[in-house]
Amino acid sequence: MGVKSVNEMVAEAKTRIDNISPAEAHRRATEEGALIVDIRDVRELQRDGAIPGSMHTPRGMLEFWVSPDSPYTKQEFLEDREFILCCAGGARSALSADTMQDMGVQRVSHVETGFGGWRADGMPVTDYDTFRSRAEHRTQPSLLSKQPHD
């Protein structure tokens, strides 16, 4: 048996998750309090900008930030709300939304066309420095008291 292609994995994931448009993601975030979670690499945010009000979560840390028993748990992921994942084109976010569902997250979806579709549809975008400045002012509980475990 050969290695399953990432395209096959993404296609399978999309059959199990909620695939939404940028406009629907924007509506859910502004009207229903959903949190848009941008899983792109920080260099992509620096180069292309970010969605105002979104939370940046590096793809490599997603499961650790979501898991309630991880030393890296982020309070935002413990909230009772919908999480809308977004990557550049919709592949990483589809796989990630599927993984979050496997972890037991009840309300998770993804922007099917990714940040590229978000921008093409004329949705709001901010530059990285403004995004980072606003994110730093967001009230978040300190995790400094938690010690990472190997």
PDB file of N, CA and C in Angstrom, residues 27-111:
ATOM      1  N   ARG A  27     -19.499  36.589   9.077  1.00  0.00           N
ATOM      2  CA  ARG A  27     -20.804  36.732   9.728  1.00  0.00           C
ATOM      3  C   ARG A  27     -20.822  36.015  11.077  1.00  0.00           C
ATOM      4  N   ARG A  28     -20.341  34.781  11.096  1.00  0.00           N
ATOM      5  CA  ARG A  28     -20.344  34.017  12.350  1.00  0.00           C
ATOM      6  C   ARG A  28     -19.459  34.677  13.396  1.00  0.00           C
ATOM      7  N   ALA A  29     -18.338  35.234  12.966  1.00  0.00           N
ATOM      8  CA  ALA A  29     -17.435  35.896  13.918  1.00  0.00           C
ATOM      9  C   ALA A  29     -18.059  37.176  14.461  1.00  0.00           C
ATOM     10  N   THR A  30     -18.663  37.981  13.595  1.00  0.00           N
ATOM     11  CA  THR A  30     -19.193  39.267  14.046  1.00  0.00           C
ATOM     12  C   THR A  30     -20.552  39.152  14.713  1.00  0.00           C
ATOM     13  N   GLU A  31     -21.392  38.214  14.261  1.00  0.00           N
ATOM     14  CA  GLU A  31     -22.749  38.114  14.801  1.00  0.00           C
ATOM     15  C   GLU A  31     -22.912  37.056  15.879  1.00  0.00           C
ATOM     16  N   GLU A  32     -22.100  36.002  15.840  1.00  0.00           N
ATOM     17  CA  GLU A  32     -22.301  34.887  16.761  1.00  0.00           C
ATOM     18  C   GLU A  32     -21.139  34.669  17.725  1.00  0.00           C
ATOM     19  N   GLY A  33     -20.091  35.464  17.603  1.00  0.00           N
ATOM     20  CA  GLY A  33     -18.971  35.344  18.526  1.00  0.00           C
ATOM     21  C   GLY A  33     -17.993  34.224  18.231  1.00  0.00           C
ATOM     22  N   ALA A  34     -18.042  33.672  17.021  1.00  0.00           N
ATOM     23  CA  ALA A  34     -17.065  32.641  16.654  1.00  0.00           C
ATOM     24  C   ALA A  34     -15.667  33.259  16.637  1.00  0.00           C
ATOM     25  N   LEU A  35     -14.676  32.442  16.907  1.00  0.00           N
ATOM     26  CA  LEU A  35     -13.285  32.900  16.882  1.00  0.00           C
ATOM     27  C   LEU A  35     -12.606  32.346  15.637  1.00  0.00           C
ATOM     28  N   ILE A  36     -12.097  33.232  14.807  1.00  0.00           N
ATOM     29  CA  ILE A  36     -11.330  32.814  13.639  1.00  0.00           C
ATOM     30  C   ILE A  36      -9.907  32.538  14.106  1.00  0.00           C
ATOM     31  N   VAL A  37      -9.424  31.340  13.807  1.00  0.00           N
ATOM     32  CA  VAL A  37      -8.106  30.895  14.231  1.00  0.00           C
ATOM     33  C   VAL A  37      -7.243  30.742  12.982  1.00  0.00           C
ATOM     34  N   ASP A  38      -6.254  31.603  12.863  1.00  0.00           N
ATOM     35  CA  ASP A  38      -5.364  31.603  11.700  1.00  0.00           C
ATOM     36  C   ASP A  38      -4.188  30.679  11.999  1.00  0.00           C
ATOM     37  N   ILE A  39      -4.075  29.596  11.248  1.00  0.00           N
ATOM     38  CA  ILE A  39      -3.023  28.606  11.525  1.00  0.00           C
ATOM     39  C   ILE A  39      -1.831  28.743  10.580  1.00  0.00           C
ATOM     40  N   ARG A  40      -1.794  29.821   9.810  1.00  0.00           N
ATOM     41  CA  ARG A  40      -0.651  30.015   8.917  1.00  0.00           C
ATOM     42  C   ARG A  40       0.621  30.269   9.717  1.00  0.00           C
ATOM     43  N   ASP A  41       1.740  30.051   9.066  1.00  0.00           N
ATOM     44  CA  ASP A  41       3.034  30.353   9.654  1.00  0.00           C
ATOM     45  C   ASP A  41       3.141  31.863   9.855  1.00  0.00           C
ATOM     46  N   VAL A  42       3.844  32.274  10.882  1.00  0.00           N
ATOM     47  CA  VAL A  42       3.979  33.699  11.184  1.00  0.00           C
ATOM     48  C   VAL A  42       4.555  34.466   9.989  1.00  0.00           C
ATOM     49  N   ARG A  43       5.414  33.839   9.195  1.00  0.00           N
ATOM     50  CA  ARG A  43       5.967  34.520   8.019  1.00  0.00           C
ATOM     51  C   ARG A  43       4.890  34.824   6.983  1.00  0.00           C
ATOM     52  N   GLU A  44       3.855  33.966   6.922  1.00  0.00           N
ATOM     53  CA  GLU A  44       2.739  34.233   6.011  1.00  0.00           C
ATOM     54  C   GLU A  44       1.939  35.443   6.497  1.00  0.00           C
ATOM     55  N   LEU A  45       1.742  35.552   7.790  1.00  0.00           N
ATOM     56  CA  LEU A  45       1.041  36.710   8.342  1.00  0.00           C
ATOM     57  C   LEU A  45       1.846  37.984   8.097  1.00  0.00           C
ATOM     58  N   GLN A  46       3.146  37.916   8.309  1.00  0.00           N
ATOM     59  CA  GLN A  46       3.997  39.083   8.098  1.00  0.00           C
ATOM     60  C   GLN A  46       3.966  39.532   6.639  1.00  0.00           C
ATOM     61  N   ARG A  47       3.969  38.574   5.738  1.00  0.00           N
ATOM     62  CA  ARG A  47       3.997  38.883   4.300  1.00  0.00           C
ATOM     63  C   ARG A  47       2.631  39.331   3.765  1.00  0.00           C
ATOM     64  N   ASP A  48       1.555  38.641   4.180  1.00  0.00           N
ATOM     65  CA  ASP A  48       0.252  38.829   3.546  1.00  0.00           C
ATOM     66  C   ASP A  48      -0.782  39.573   4.383  1.00  0.00           C
ATOM     67  N   GLY A  49      -0.507  39.751   5.674  1.00  0.00           N
ATOM     68  CA  GLY A  49      -1.481  40.386   6.546  1.00  0.00           C
ATOM     69  C   GLY A  49      -2.300  39.350   7.289  1.00  0.00           C
ATOM     70  N   ALA A  50      -3.281  39.825   8.039  1.00  0.00           N
ATOM     71  CA  ALA A  50      -4.060  38.948   8.915  1.00  0.00           C
ATOM     72  C   ALA A  50      -5.511  39.408   8.962  1.00  0.00           C
ATOM     73  N   ILE A  51      -6.360  38.548   9.474  1.00  0.00           N
ATOM     74  CA  ILE A  51      -7.778  38.853   9.657  1.00  0.00           C
ATOM     75  C   ILE A  51      -7.929  39.562  10.997  1.00  0.00           C
ATOM     76  N   PRO A  52      -8.451  40.786  10.986  1.00  0.00           N
ATOM     77  CA  PRO A  52      -8.624  41.509  12.249  1.00  0.00           C
ATOM     78  C   PRO A  52      -9.480  40.705  13.230  1.00  0.00           C
ATOM     79  N   GLY A  53      -9.038  40.658  14.471  1.00  0.00           N
ATOM     80  CA  GLY A  53      -9.777  39.959  15.514  1.00  0.00           C
ATOM     81  C   GLY A  53      -9.537  38.461  15.578  1.00  0.00           C
ATOM     82  N   SER A  54      -8.756  37.933  14.634  1.00  0.00           N
ATOM     83  CA  SER A  54      -8.476  36.499  14.665  1.00  0.00           C
ATOM     84  C   SER A  54      -7.385  36.201  15.691  1.00  0.00           C
ATOM     85  N   MET A  55      -7.230  34.926  15.979  1.00  0.00           N
ATOM     86  CA  MET A  55      -6.181  34.467  16.892  1.00  0.00           C
ATOM     87  C   MET A  55      -5.172  33.670  16.072  1.00  0.00           C
ATOM     88  N   HIS A  56      -3.913  34.012  16.178  1.00  0.00           N
ATOM     89  CA  HIS A  56      -2.896  33.244  15.480  1.00  0.00           C
ATOM     90  C   HIS A  56      -2.509  32.037  16.325  1.00  0.00           C
ATOM     91  N   THR A  57      -2.605  30.868  15.728  1.00  0.00           N
ATOM     92  CA  THR A  57      -2.206  29.623  16.367  1.00  0.00           C
ATOM     93  C   THR A  57      -1.357  28.850  15.374  1.00  0.00           C
ATOM     94  N   PRO A  58      -0.049  28.798  15.565  1.00  0.00           N
ATOM     95  CA  PRO A  58       0.791  28.057  14.609  1.00  0.00           C
ATOM     96  C   PRO A  58       0.303  26.617  14.468  1.00  0.00           C
ATOM     97  N   ARG A  59       0.240  26.130  13.241  1.00  0.00           N
ATOM     98  CA  ARG A  59      -0.279  24.789  12.978  1.00  0.00           C
ATOM     99  C   ARG A  59       0.410  23.737  13.842  1.00  0.00           C
ATOM    100  N   GLY A  60       1.690  23.871  14.060  1.00  0.00           N
ATOM    101  CA  GLY A  60       2.425  22.882  14.840  1.00  0.00           C
ATOM    102  C   GLY A  60       2.066  22.847  16.310  1.00  0.00           C
ATOM    103  N   MET A  61       1.365  23.875  16.801  1.00  0.00           N
ATOM    104  CA  MET A  61       0.992  23.929  18.216  1.00  0.00           C
ATOM    105  C   MET A  61      -0.496  23.699  18.447  1.00  0.00           C
ATOM    106  N   LEU A  62      -1.284  23.566  17.394  1.00  0.00           N
ATOM    107  CA  LEU A  62      -2.737  23.525  17.527  1.00  0.00           C
ATOM    108  C   LEU A  62      -3.217  22.489  18.542  1.00  0.00           C
ATOM    109  N   GLU A  63      -2.839  21.242  18.385  1.00  0.00           N
ATOM    110  CA  GLU A  63      -3.318  20.193  19.291  1.00  0.00           C
ATOM    111  C   GLU A  63      -2.896  20.471  20.737  1.00  0.00           C
ATOM    112  N   PHE A  64      -1.713  21.023  20.931  1.00  0.00           N
ATOM    113  CA  PHE A  64      -1.209  21.313  22.276  1.00  0.00           C
ATOM    114  C   PHE A  64      -1.959  22.488  22.901  1.00  0.00           C
ATOM    115  N   TRP A  65      -2.336  23.481  22.095  1.00  0.00           N
ATOM    116  CA  TRP A  65      -3.072  24.628  22.606  1.00  0.00           C
ATOM    117  C   TRP A  65      -4.528  24.270  22.877  1.00  0.00           C
ATOM    118  N   VAL A  66      -5.084  23.301  22.140  1.00  0.00           N
ATOM    119  CA  VAL A  66      -6.479  22.887  22.300  1.00  0.00           C
ATOM    120  C   VAL A  66      -6.655  21.926  23.476  1.00  0.00           C
ATOM    121  N   SER A  67      -5.725  21.031  23.677  1.00  0.00           N
ATOM    122  CA  SER A  67      -5.854  19.984  24.690  1.00  0.00           C
ATOM    123  C   SER A  67      -5.893  20.570  26.096  1.00  0.00           C
ATOM    124  N   PRO A  68      -6.923  20.228  26.873  1.00  0.00           N
ATOM    125  CA  PRO A  68      -7.030  20.785  28.225  1.00  0.00           C
ATOM    126  C   PRO A  68      -5.986  20.250  29.203  1.00  0.00           C
ATOM    127  N   ASP A  69      -5.308  19.144  28.860  1.00  0.00           N
ATOM    128  CA  ASP A  69      -4.311  18.598  29.775  1.00  0.00           C
ATOM    129  C   ASP A  69      -2.877  18.879  29.331  1.00  0.00           C
ATOM    130  N   SER A  70      -2.731  19.754  28.368  1.00  0.00           N
ATOM    131  CA  SER A  70      -1.406  20.104  27.867  1.00  0.00           C
ATOM    132  C   SER A  70      -0.809  21.250  28.688  1.00  0.00           C
ATOM    133  N   PRO A  71       0.494  21.266  28.856  1.00  0.00           N
ATOM    134  CA  PRO A  71       1.101  22.412  29.537  1.00  0.00           C
ATOM    135  C   PRO A  71       1.018  23.684  28.696  1.00  0.00           C
ATOM    136  N   TYR A  72       0.585  23.572  27.452  1.00  0.00           N
ATOM    137  CA  TYR A  72       0.500  24.718  26.546  1.00  0.00           C
ATOM    138  C   TYR A  72      -0.934  25.160  26.274  1.00  0.00           C
ATOM    139  N   THR A  73      -1.911  24.619  26.980  1.00  0.00           N
ATOM    140  CA  THR A  73      -3.319  24.936  26.759  1.00  0.00           C
ATOM    141  C   THR A  73      -3.544  26.441  26.747  1.00  0.00           C
ATOM    142  N   LYS A  74      -4.324  26.896  25.751  1.00  0.00           N
ATOM    143  CA  LYS A  74      -4.720  28.301  25.672  1.00  0.00           C
ATOM    144  C   LYS A  74      -6.172  28.415  26.110  1.00  0.00           C
ATOM    145  N   GLN A  75      -6.438  29.346  26.976  1.00  0.00           N
ATOM    146  CA  GLN A  75      -7.778  29.557  27.535  1.00  0.00           C
ATOM    147  C   GLN A  75      -8.839  29.719  26.451  1.00  0.00           C
ATOM    148  N   GLU A  76      -8.500  30.371  25.365  1.00  0.00           N
ATOM    149  CA  GLU A  76      -9.476  30.606  24.302  1.00  0.00           C
ATOM    150  C   GLU A  76     -10.096  29.305  23.795  1.00  0.00           C
ATOM    151  N   PHE A  77      -9.317  28.237  23.764  1.00  0.00           N
ATOM    152  CA  PHE A  77      -9.822  26.971  23.255  1.00  0.00           C
ATOM    153  C   PHE A  77     -10.687  26.220  24.270  1.00  0.00           C
ATOM    154  N   LEU A  78     -10.752  26.703  25.485  1.00  0.00           N
ATOM    155  CA  LEU A  78     -11.616  26.098  26.496  1.00  0.00           C
ATOM    156  C   LEU A  78     -12.985  26.776  26.526  1.00  0.00           C
ATOM    157  N   GLU A  79     -13.147  27.853  25.755  1.00  0.00           N
ATOM    158  CA  GLU A  79     -14.400  28.590  25.732  1.00  0.00           C
ATOM    159  C   GLU A  79     -15.452  27.853  24.912  1.00  0.00           C
ATOM    160  N   ASP A  80     -16.704  28.047  25.275  1.00  0.00           N
ATOM    161  CA  ASP A  80     -17.829  27.450  24.553  1.00  0.00           C
ATOM    162  C   ASP A  80     -18.202  28.377  23.395  1.00  0.00           C
ATOM    163  N   ARG A  81     -17.541  28.164  22.266  1.00  0.00           N
ATOM    164  CA  ARG A  81     -17.789  28.977  21.080  1.00  0.00           C
ATOM    165  C   ARG A  81     -17.367  28.191  19.855  1.00  0.00           C
ATOM    166  N   GLU A  82     -17.697  28.695  18.701  1.00  0.00           N
ATOM    167  CA  GLU A  82     -17.251  28.058  17.467  1.00  0.00           C
ATOM    168  C   GLU A  82     -15.852  28.551  17.131  1.00  0.00           C
ATOM    169  N   PHE A  83     -15.039  27.645  16.609  1.00  0.00           N
ATOM    170  CA  PHE A  83     -13.703  27.973  16.130  1.00  0.00           C
ATOM    171  C   PHE A  83     -13.702  27.783  14.622  1.00  0.00           C
ATOM    172  N   ILE A  84     -13.321  28.848  13.916  1.00  0.00           N
ATOM    173  CA  ILE A  84     -13.263  28.809  12.460  1.00  0.00           C
ATOM    174  C   ILE A  84     -11.798  28.877  12.062  1.00  0.00           C
ATOM    175  N   LEU A  85     -11.284  27.794  11.523  1.00  0.00           N
ATOM    176  CA  LEU A  85      -9.871  27.742  11.159  1.00  0.00           C
ATOM    177  C   LEU A  85      -9.655  28.321   9.771  1.00  0.00           C
ATOM    178  N   CYS A  86      -8.507  28.937   9.599  1.00  0.00           N
ATOM    179  CA  CYS A  86      -8.153  29.547   8.325  1.00  0.00           C
ATOM    180  C   CYS A  86      -6.663  29.351   8.079  1.00  0.00           C
ATOM    181  N   CYS A  87      -6.326  28.927   6.857  1.00  0.00           N
ATOM    182  CA  CYS A  87      -4.928  28.846   6.424  1.00  0.00           C
ATOM    183  C   CYS A  87      -4.823  29.619   5.117  1.00  0.00           C
ATOM    184  N   ALA A  88      -3.822  29.390   4.321  1.00  0.00           N
ATOM    185  CA  ALA A  88      -3.656  30.145   3.082  1.00  0.00           C
ATOM    186  C   ALA A  88      -4.688  29.770   2.024  1.00  0.00           C
ATOM    187  N   GLY A  89      -4.932  28.464   1.843  1.00  0.00           N
ATOM    188  CA  GLY A  89      -5.807  28.043   0.759  1.00  0.00           C
ATOM    189  C   GLY A  89      -6.886  27.048   1.118  1.00  0.00           C
ATOM    190  N   GLY A  90      -6.975  26.627   2.367  1.00  0.00           N
ATOM    191  CA  GLY A  90      -8.041  25.741   2.804  1.00  0.00           C
ATOM    192  C   GLY A  90      -7.651  24.291   3.026  1.00  0.00           C
ATOM    193  N   ALA A  91      -6.422  23.918   2.756  1.00  0.00           N
ATOM    194  CA  ALA A  91      -6.008  22.523   2.958  1.00  0.00           C
ATOM    195  C   ALA A  91      -5.597  22.259   4.409  1.00  0.00           C
ATOM    196  N   ARG A  92      -4.665  23.045   4.927  1.00  0.00           N
ATOM    197  CA  ARG A  92      -4.229  22.851   6.315  1.00  0.00           C
ATOM    198  C   ARG A  92      -5.385  23.043   7.287  1.00  0.00           C
ATOM    199  N   SER A  93      -6.248  24.020   6.998  1.00  0.00           N
ATOM    200  CA  SER A  93      -7.369  24.274   7.901  1.00  0.00           C
ATOM    201  C   SER A  93      -8.380  23.131   7.868  1.00  0.00           C
ATOM    202  N   ALA A  94      -8.564  22.490   6.708  1.00  0.00           N
ATOM    203  CA  ALA A  94      -9.468  21.339   6.633  1.00  0.00           C
ATOM    204  C   ALA A  94      -8.934  20.191   7.491  1.00  0.00           C
ATOM    205  N   LEU A  95      -7.661  19.887   7.342  1.00  0.00           N
ATOM    206  CA  LEU A  95      -7.056  18.818   8.145  1.00  0.00           C
ATOM    207  C   LEU A  95      -7.110  19.162   9.632  1.00  0.00           C
ATOM    208  N   SER A  96      -6.869  20.416   9.962  1.00  0.00           N
ATOM    209  CA  SER A  96      -6.863  20.848  11.357  1.00  0.00           C
ATOM    210  C   SER A  96      -8.250  20.830  11.975  1.00  0.00           C
ATOM    211  N   ALA A  97      -9.260  21.245  11.210  1.00  0.00           N
ATOM    212  CA  ALA A  97     -10.638  21.201  11.714  1.00  0.00           C
ATOM    213  C   ALA A  97     -11.050  19.754  11.974  1.00  0.00           C
ATOM    214  N   ASP A  98     -10.662  18.866  11.081  1.00  0.00           N
ATOM    215  CA  ASP A  98     -10.953  17.437  11.252  1.00  0.00           C
ATOM    216  C   ASP A  98     -10.274  16.908  12.521  1.00  0.00           C
ATOM    217  N   THR A  99      -9.040  17.314  12.741  1.00  0.00           N
ATOM    218  CA  THR A  99      -8.305  16.896  13.941  1.00  0.00           C
ATOM    219  C   THR A  99      -8.977  17.429  15.203  1.00  0.00           C
ATOM    220  N   MET A 100      -9.399  18.693  15.185  1.00  0.00           N
ATOM    221  CA  MET A 100     -10.063  19.257  16.366  1.00  0.00           C
ATOM    222  C   MET A 100     -11.357  18.513  16.665  1.00  0.00           C
ATOM    223  N   GLN A 101     -12.087  18.129  15.630  1.00  0.00           N
ATOM    224  CA  GLN A 101     -13.297  17.332  15.844  1.00  0.00           C
ATOM    225  C   GLN A 101     -12.938  15.993  16.486  1.00  0.00           C
ATOM    226  N   ASP A 102     -11.854  15.369  16.009  1.00  0.00           N
ATOM    227  CA  ASP A 102     -11.385  14.117  16.609  1.00  0.00           C
ATOM    228  C   ASP A 102     -11.029  14.299  18.078  1.00  0.00           C
ATOM    229  N   MET A 103     -10.585  15.500  18.444  1.00  0.00           N
ATOM    230  CA  MET A 103     -10.225  15.798  19.824  1.00  0.00           C
ATOM    231  C   MET A 103     -11.455  16.064  20.691  1.00  0.00           C
ATOM    232  N   GLY A 104     -12.618  16.185  20.062  1.00  0.00           N
ATOM    233  CA  GLY A 104     -13.847  16.407  20.812  1.00  0.00           C
ATOM    234  C   GLY A 104     -14.380  17.822  20.774  1.00  0.00           C
ATOM    235  N   VAL A 105     -13.762  18.705  19.996  1.00  0.00           N
ATOM    236  CA  VAL A 105     -14.273  20.070  19.879  1.00  0.00           C
ATOM    237  C   VAL A 105     -15.585  19.996  19.099  1.00  0.00           C
ATOM    238  N   GLN A 106     -16.636  20.522  19.682  1.00  0.00           N
ATOM    239  CA  GLN A 106     -17.978  20.382  19.111  1.00  0.00           C
ATOM    240  C   GLN A 106     -18.252  21.324  17.951  1.00  0.00           C
ATOM    241  N   ARG A 107     -17.821  22.564  18.064  1.00  0.00           N
ATOM    242  CA  ARG A 107     -18.160  23.558  17.035  1.00  0.00           C
ATOM    243  C   ARG A 107     -16.883  24.064  16.375  1.00  0.00           C
ATOM    244  N   VAL A 108     -16.575  23.449  15.246  1.00  0.00           N
ATOM    245  CA  VAL A 108     -15.388  23.839  14.496  1.00  0.00           C
ATOM    246  C   VAL A 108     -15.711  23.785  13.011  1.00  0.00           C
ATOM    247  N   SER A 109     -15.193  24.749  12.282  1.00  0.00           N
ATOM    248  CA  SER A 109     -15.377  24.811  10.839  1.00  0.00           C
ATOM    249  C   SER A 109     -14.090  25.386  10.250  1.00  0.00           C
ATOM    250  N   HIS A 110     -14.095  25.573   8.928  1.00  0.00           N
ATOM    251  CA  HIS A 110     -12.920  26.201   8.323  1.00  0.00           C
ATOM    252  C   HIS A 110     -13.331  27.013   7.111  1.00  0.00           C
ATOM    253  N   VAL A 111     -12.518  28.007   6.803  1.00  0.00           N
ATOM    254  CA  VAL A 111     -12.731  28.831   5.614  1.00  0.00           C
ATOM    255  C   VAL A 111     -12.221  28.032   4.431  1.00  0.00           C
TER     256      VAL A 111
END
